[in-house]
Amino acid sequence: MDEYTRYFEFLRYCLSEEPTPPASYQEIDWERLYVFARHQTVEATYWRGIQRLDRQGLVKLSEEAVLTWMARTKKIERRNALVYQKAAWVWKNFQKEGFRSCVLKGQSNALLYPTPLMRTPGDIDIWVEGGDKKVIAYVDSIVPGMKRTYHHIDFLNAGKVPVEVHYRPSWMSNPWHNKRLQQWFCDHAEACFSNKEEEWGFCVPTYEFNCVFLLSHLYVHLLREGVGLRHLVDYHHLLSRNTAQKPPSVKTLKHLGLHGIAGAVMWVLHHHLGLSEEKLICAPDERRGRLLFREMMEGGNFGKFDERALGGDTKNAWRHNAKTALRDIRLVRYFPSECLCEPFFRIWHYFWRRHH
């Protein structure tokens, strides 16, 4: 058994409430696991499993290893507390300005976890009602010249936390699928803008909305930057929740062009993360699932550790575009619709940005 197989067997234990850990945990090199967890930004998830082992007296880490894990998870908890506070502040300020909104991704995903402070946080992503022209005009009236893309515009930092204001939650390169996706988002916006988490002080997406939105978001990252294990753990926690809401139908996923990526995600969640079959929203697709898993393992979080072709973190625009083109070539036989349309979307997006 290789070390990554042991890591994922242990991860399934961390994500479940099973009382008995896998026998392979005894062969884990905890220092190497920590490096893997950092690359995939799932340190606190693994630490939860280690704590369970410790309470049962089943694992003895060195004092140095314990201090390393504890220091990192405490930092994650402190950062989460700050980001939650700022997310509520940003949401309330948009409310005062007459904009309905809801917090996407990071802090709304963290609420899906057993302990909301255990997910490694990022920036604040907030979906604001009103469309691109109205939202961009508002942001420009406060901080002119901020970078804008088809789906969001940068905003002022909330304290030390970056803020991205979304007028579209996500997008797709295929124009027909994108049009359907944007309409689907609009049809479900009312439920999201009124779904307030009173404890945390802001609105969050509904279960059904997140089933589609997080898939599309993961799809974008897979095709353009790289996808990490944290994306899959987020989706695992989403589908693991007991909810009266129904997931989107297979027909809806096909209509939106998301059925292929959905099948890949379901295979990884079931095969590697141990999600039960009754929780899956469509049939697993092993062929695409193996591809998704390889990409995740090669690149780590956001593809930052992907050393293939032009390397991991490419800041230069030309290198970034070249790397994206190489990804399109590598993935086109798995996701032809998006990969073939992506170069044309990139050209169209260049002129969209000049106009906006």
Coordinates of C-alpha atoms in Angstrom, one line a residue:
M1 CA 0.0 0.0 0.0
D2 CA 1.5 3.4 -1.0
E3 CA 1.4 6.4 1.3
Y4 CA -1.4 8.2 -0.6
T5 CA -3.7 5.2 -0.2
R6 CA -3.0 5.4 3.6
Y7 CA -3.7 9.2 3.5
F8 CA -7.1 8.7 1.9
E9 CA -8.1 5.7 4.1
F10 CA -7.4 7.9 7.1
L11 CA -9.2 10.9 5.5
R12 CA -12.3 8.7 5.1
Y13 CA -12.1 8.1 8.9
C14 CA -11.6 11.9 9.5
L15 CA -14.8 12.7 7.5
S16 CA -16.9 10.0 9.1
E17 CA -18.1 9.2 12.6
E18 CA -16.8 5.6 12.4
P19 CA -15.3 4.7 15.8
T20 CA -12.6 2.4 14.4
P21 CA -9.8 3.8 12.3
P22 CA -8.2 1.9 9.4
A23 CA -5.3 -0.4 10.4
S24 CA -3.1 1.5 7.9
Y25 CA -3.1 4.6 10.0
Q26 CA -0.3 3.0 12.1
E27 CA 2.1 3.2 9.1
I28 CA 1.4 6.9 8.4
D29 CA 4.4 9.3 8.4
W30 CA 2.7 12.2 10.2
E31 CA 5.3 14.8 9.1
R32 CA 4.8 13.8 5.4
L33 CA 1.0 13.8 5.9
Y34 CA 1.2 17.3 7.2
V35 CA 3.0 18.5 4.1
F36 CA 0.4 16.7 1.9
A37 CA -2.4 18.4 4.0
R38 CA -0.8 21.8 3.6
H39 CA -0.6 21.4 -0.2
Q40 CA -4.3 20.4 -0.3
T41 CA -5.3 22.9 2.4
V42 CA -7.1 20.3 4.5
E43 CA -4.9 20.4 7.6
A44 CA -7.8 20.9 10.1
T45 CA -9.8 18.1 8.6
Y46 CA -6.9 15.7 9.2
W47 CA -6.3 17.2 12.7
R48 CA -9.8 16.3 13.6
G49 CA -9.1 12.6 12.9
I50 CA -5.8 12.8 14.8
Q51 CA -7.6 14.2 17.8
R52 CA -10.1 11.4 17.7
L53 CA -7.3 8.9 17.7
D54 CA -5.6 10.6 20.6
R55 CA -8.8 10.5 22.7
Q56 CA -8.8 6.7 22.1
G57 CA -5.1 6.5 23.0
L58 CA -4.3 5.1 19.6
V59 CA -1.7 7.5 18.3
K60 CA 1.4 9.1 19.8
L61 CA 2.8 12.0 17.8
S62 CA 6.1 13.6 18.8
E63 CA 5.9 16.8 20.7
E64 CA 7.2 18.7 17.7
A65 CA 4.6 17.2 15.4
V66 CA 1.8 18.0 17.9
L67 CA 2.9 21.6 18.2
T68 CA 3.1 21.9 14.4
W69 CA -0.4 20.6 13.8
M70 CA -1.8 22.6 16.7
A71 CA -0.2 25.9 15.7
R72 CA -1.5 25.5 12.2
T73 CA -5.1 24.7 13.2
K74 CA -5.2 27.5 15.8
K75 CA -4.1 29.9 13.0
I76 CA -6.9 28.5 10.8
E77 CA -9.4 29.0 13.6
R78 CA -8.3 32.6 14.3
R79 CA -8.4 33.5 10.6
N80 CA -11.8 31.9 10.3
A81 CA -13.2 34.0 13.2
L82 CA -11.9 37.1 11.5
V83 CA -13.2 36.3 8.1
Y84 CA -16.7 35.4 9.5
Q85 CA -16.8 38.8 11.3
K86 CA -15.8 40.6 8.1
A87 CA -18.2 38.7 6.0
A88 CA -21.1 39.7 8.2
W89 CA -19.9 43.3 8.1
V90 CA -19.6 43.3 4.3
W91 CA -23.1 41.7 3.9
K92 CA -24.7 44.2 6.3
N93 CA -23.1 47.2 4.5
F94 CA -24.5 46.0 1.1
Q95 CA -27.9 45.7 2.8
K96 CA -27.7 49.3 4.0
E97 CA -26.8 50.3 0.4
G98 CA -30.0 48.6 -0.9
F99 CA -28.3 45.5 -2.3
R100 CA -29.5 42.0 -1.4
S101 CA -26.6 39.6 -1.3
C102 CA -25.3 36.2 0.0
V103 CA -21.9 34.9 0.9
L104 CA -20.6 32.3 -1.5
K105 CA -17.9 29.7 -1.3
G106 CA -15.4 30.0 1.6
Q107 CA -17.4 31.0 4.7
S108 CA -20.7 29.5 3.5
N109 CA -18.9 26.3 2.8
A110 CA -17.3 26.3 6.2
L111 CA -20.7 26.2 7.7
L112 CA -21.2 22.8 6.2
Y113 CA -18.3 21.4 8.3
P114 CA -18.8 19.7 11.7
T115 CA -16.9 22.6 13.2
P116 CA -17.2 25.8 11.1
L117 CA -13.8 27.1 12.1
M118 CA -11.9 24.0 10.8
R119 CA -12.0 24.9 7.0
T120 CA -8.9 26.7 5.7
P121 CA -10.4 30.2 4.8
G122 CA -9.7 32.3 1.8
D123 CA -11.1 35.7 0.8
I124 CA -14.8 36.8 1.0
D125 CA -16.9 36.1 -2.1
I126 CA -20.3 37.9 -2.0
W127 CA -22.9 37.6 -4.7
V128 CA -24.7 41.0 -5.0
E129 CA -28.1 41.4 -6.7
G130 CA -28.4 43.9 -9.6
G131 CA -26.4 42.7 -12.6
D132 CA -22.9 43.6 -13.8
K133 CA -23.5 47.2 -14.9
K134 CA -25.2 48.3 -11.7
V135 CA -22.8 46.5 -9.4
I136 CA -19.7 47.7 -11.3
A137 CA -21.0 51.2 -11.3
Y138 CA -21.5 51.0 -7.5
V139 CA -18.0 49.7 -6.9
D140 CA -16.5 52.3 -9.2
S141 CA -18.2 55.0 -7.3
I142 CA -16.3 53.9 -4.2
V143 CA -13.0 52.6 -5.5
P144 CA -12.6 53.4 -9.3
G145 CA -10.5 51.2 -11.5
M146 CA -10.7 47.9 -9.6
K147 CA -10.1 44.8 -11.7
R148 CA -13.2 43.3 -13.1
T149 CA -14.0 40.0 -14.9
Y150 CA -17.1 38.5 -16.4
H151 CA -18.3 37.2 -13.0
H152 CA -16.8 39.5 -10.3
I153 CA -15.0 42.7 -9.5
D154 CA -12.4 43.2 -6.8
F155 CA -13.4 45.4 -3.9
L156 CA -11.9 47.1 -0.9
N157 CA -10.3 44.7 1.7
A158 CA -12.4 44.2 4.8
G159 CA -9.6 44.7 7.3
K160 CA -7.0 42.3 6.2
V161 CA -9.5 40.1 4.2
P162 CA -9.8 40.5 0.4
V163 CA -13.3 40.9 -1.0
E164 CA -14.6 39.8 -4.4
V165 CA -18.1 41.1 -5.4
H166 CA -19.9 38.7 -7.7
Y167 CA -22.7 39.8 -10.1
R168 CA -22.6 36.3 -11.5
P169 CA -21.8 33.4 -9.1
S170 CA -19.9 31.4 -11.8
W171 CA -19.8 30.8 -15.5
M172 CA -19.0 28.4 -18.4
S173 CA -17.2 28.9 -21.6
N174 CA -19.8 27.1 -23.7
P175 CA -22.2 30.0 -24.6
W176 CA -25.3 27.8 -24.6
H177 CA -24.5 26.1 -21.3
N178 CA -23.5 29.4 -19.8
K179 CA -26.8 31.1 -20.8
R180 CA -28.8 28.2 -19.2
L181 CA -26.6 28.4 -16.1
Q182 CA -27.1 32.1 -15.6
Q183 CA -30.8 31.7 -16.0
W184 CA -30.7 28.9 -13.4
F185 CA -28.9 31.1 -11.0
C186 CA -31.5 33.9 -11.5
D187 CA -34.3 31.4 -10.9
H188 CA -32.8 30.4 -7.6
A189 CA -31.5 33.9 -6.5
E190 CA -34.6 34.7 -4.3
A191 CA -34.1 31.7 -2.1
C192 CA -30.4 32.5 -1.6
F193 CA -30.9 36.2 -0.9
S194 CA -33.4 35.3 1.8
N195 CA -31.6 32.3 3.4
K196 CA -30.0 34.0 6.4
E197 CA -27.8 32.2 8.9
E198 CA -28.9 34.2 12.0
E199 CA -26.0 32.9 14.1
W200 CA -23.4 34.2 11.7
G201 CA -25.2 37.3 10.4
F202 CA -25.4 36.8 6.6
C203 CA -27.3 35.0 3.9
V204 CA -25.9 31.8 2.3
P205 CA -26.8 29.7 -0.7
T206 CA -29.4 26.9 -0.4
Y207 CA -28.5 23.2 -0.6
E208 CA -29.9 22.9 -4.1
F209 CA -28.1 26.0 -5.3
N210 CA -24.8 24.9 -3.8
C211 CA -25.1 21.5 -5.5
V212 CA -25.0 23.3 -8.9
F213 CA -22.8 26.3 -8.0
L214 CA -20.0 24.4 -6.3
L215 CA -19.9 22.0 -9.2
S216 CA -19.6 24.8 -11.7
H217 CA -17.0 26.5 -9.5
L218 CA -15.0 23.3 -9.3
Y219 CA -15.3 22.8 -13.0
V220 CA -13.8 26.2 -13.7
H221 CA -10.9 25.5 -11.4
L222 CA -10.2 22.1 -13.0
L223 CA -10.1 23.6 -16.5
R224 CA -8.3 26.8 -15.8
E225 CA -6.0 26.6 -12.7
G226 CA -6.2 23.3 -10.9
V227 CA -8.5 21.8 -8.4
G228 CA -7.5 20.8 -4.8
L229 CA -8.7 18.3 -2.3
R230 CA -10.4 21.1 -0.3
H231 CA -12.9 21.5 -3.2
L232 CA -13.8 17.8 -2.9
V233 CA -14.0 17.9 0.9
D234 CA -16.4 20.9 0.6
Y235 CA -18.7 18.9 -1.7
H236 CA -18.5 15.9 0.6
H237 CA -19.7 17.9 3.5
L238 CA -22.5 19.4 1.4
L239 CA -23.8 16.0 0.3
S240 CA -23.4 14.5 3.7
R241 CA -25.8 16.9 5.4
N242 CA -29.3 15.8 6.2
T243 CA -31.6 18.2 4.4
A244 CA -35.2 18.2 3.3
Q245 CA -34.2 19.9 0.0
K246 CA -33.7 17.7 -3.0
P247 CA -30.5 17.9 -5.1
P248 CA -30.8 18.9 -8.8
S249 CA -32.0 16.1 -11.1
V250 CA -29.7 14.4 -13.6
K251 CA -31.8 16.1 -16.3
T252 CA -30.9 19.5 -14.9
L253 CA -27.2 18.6 -14.7
K254 CA -27.3 17.6 -18.3
H255 CA -29.2 20.7 -19.3
L256 CA -26.6 22.9 -17.7
G257 CA -23.6 21.0 -19.1
L258 CA -22.5 19.8 -15.7
H259 CA -23.3 16.1 -15.9
G260 CA -19.7 15.1 -16.9
I261 CA -18.0 16.9 -14.1
A262 CA -20.7 15.7 -11.7
G263 CA -20.0 12.1 -12.5
A264 CA -16.3 12.7 -12.0
V265 CA -16.8 14.3 -8.6
M266 CA -19.2 11.5 -7.5
W267 CA -16.6 8.9 -8.4
V268 CA -13.9 10.6 -6.3
L269 CA -16.2 11.2 -3.4
H270 CA -17.4 7.6 -3.3
H271 CA -14.2 5.8 -4.3
H272 CA -11.6 7.9 -2.3
L273 CA -13.6 9.9 0.3
G274 CA -16.1 7.2 1.2
L275 CA -19.3 9.0 0.5
S276 CA -22.2 6.5 0.5
E277 CA -24.0 5.7 -2.7
E278 CA -27.4 7.0 -1.5
K279 CA -25.8 10.5 -1.1
L280 CA -24.6 10.7 -4.7
I281 CA -26.5 13.1 -7.0
C282 CA -25.7 11.1 -10.2
A283 CA -23.9 7.9 -11.3
P284 CA -20.1 8.0 -10.8
D285 CA -18.0 8.3 -13.9
E286 CA -14.8 6.4 -13.3
R287 CA -13.0 7.6 -16.5
R288 CA -13.5 11.3 -15.7
G289 CA -13.1 10.6 -12.0
R290 CA -9.7 9.2 -12.4
L291 CA -8.7 12.2 -14.4
L292 CA -10.0 14.6 -11.8
F293 CA -8.2 12.7 -9.1
R294 CA -4.9 12.8 -11.0
E295 CA -5.2 16.5 -11.6
M296 CA -6.0 17.1 -7.9
M297 CA -2.9 15.1 -6.8
E298 CA -0.6 16.7 -9.3
G299 CA -1.5 20.3 -8.7
G300 CA -2.7 20.6 -5.1
N301 CA -4.8 23.6 -4.0
F302 CA -5.5 25.8 -7.1
G303 CA -2.8 23.9 -9.0
K304 CA 0.0 25.8 -7.2
F305 CA 2.2 22.7 -7.0
D306 CA 1.7 21.5 -10.6
E307 CA 5.1 21.4 -12.1
R308 CA 4.0 20.0 -15.5
A309 CA 4.5 22.2 -18.6
L310 CA 4.9 25.8 -17.5
G311 CA 4.9 25.1 -13.7
G312 CA 2.4 25.9 -11.0
D313 CA 1.8 29.5 -10.1
T314 CA 2.1 31.5 -13.4
K315 CA 1.5 35.3 -12.8
N316 CA 2.6 36.5 -16.2
A317 CA -0.5 36.8 -18.5
W318 CA 1.1 35.2 -21.5
R319 CA 2.4 32.3 -19.5
H320 CA -1.0 31.9 -17.8
N321 CA -2.8 31.9 -21.2
A322 CA -0.3 29.4 -22.6
K323 CA -0.8 27.1 -19.6
T324 CA -4.6 27.3 -20.0
A325 CA -4.3 26.4 -23.7
L326 CA -2.1 23.3 -22.7
R327 CA -4.8 22.3 -20.1
D328 CA -7.4 22.6 -22.8
I329 CA -5.4 20.2 -25.0
R330 CA -4.8 17.8 -22.2
L331 CA -8.5 17.7 -21.0
V332 CA -10.4 18.1 -24.3
R333 CA -11.2 14.4 -24.7
Y334 CA -12.7 14.4 -21.2
F335 CA -14.6 17.7 -21.4
P336 CA -14.8 18.6 -25.1
S337 CA -17.6 21.2 -24.8
E338 CA -15.8 23.5 -22.4
C339 CA -12.3 22.9 -23.7
L340 CA -13.1 23.7 -27.3
C341 CA -15.1 26.8 -26.4
E342 CA -12.6 28.1 -23.9
P343 CA -10.2 29.9 -26.4
F344 CA -13.1 31.7 -28.0
F345 CA -14.4 32.7 -24.6
R346 CA -11.0 34.1 -23.6
I347 CA -11.0 36.3 -26.8
W348 CA -14.5 37.4 -26.1
H349 CA -13.7 38.1 -22.5
Y350 CA -10.8 40.3 -23.5
F351 CA -13.2 42.7 -25.3
W352 CA -15.8 42.4 -22.5
R353 CA -13.2 43.7 -20.0
R354 CA -12.2 46.6 -22.3
H355 CA -15.9 47.6 -22.6
H356 CA -16.6 47.3 -18.9

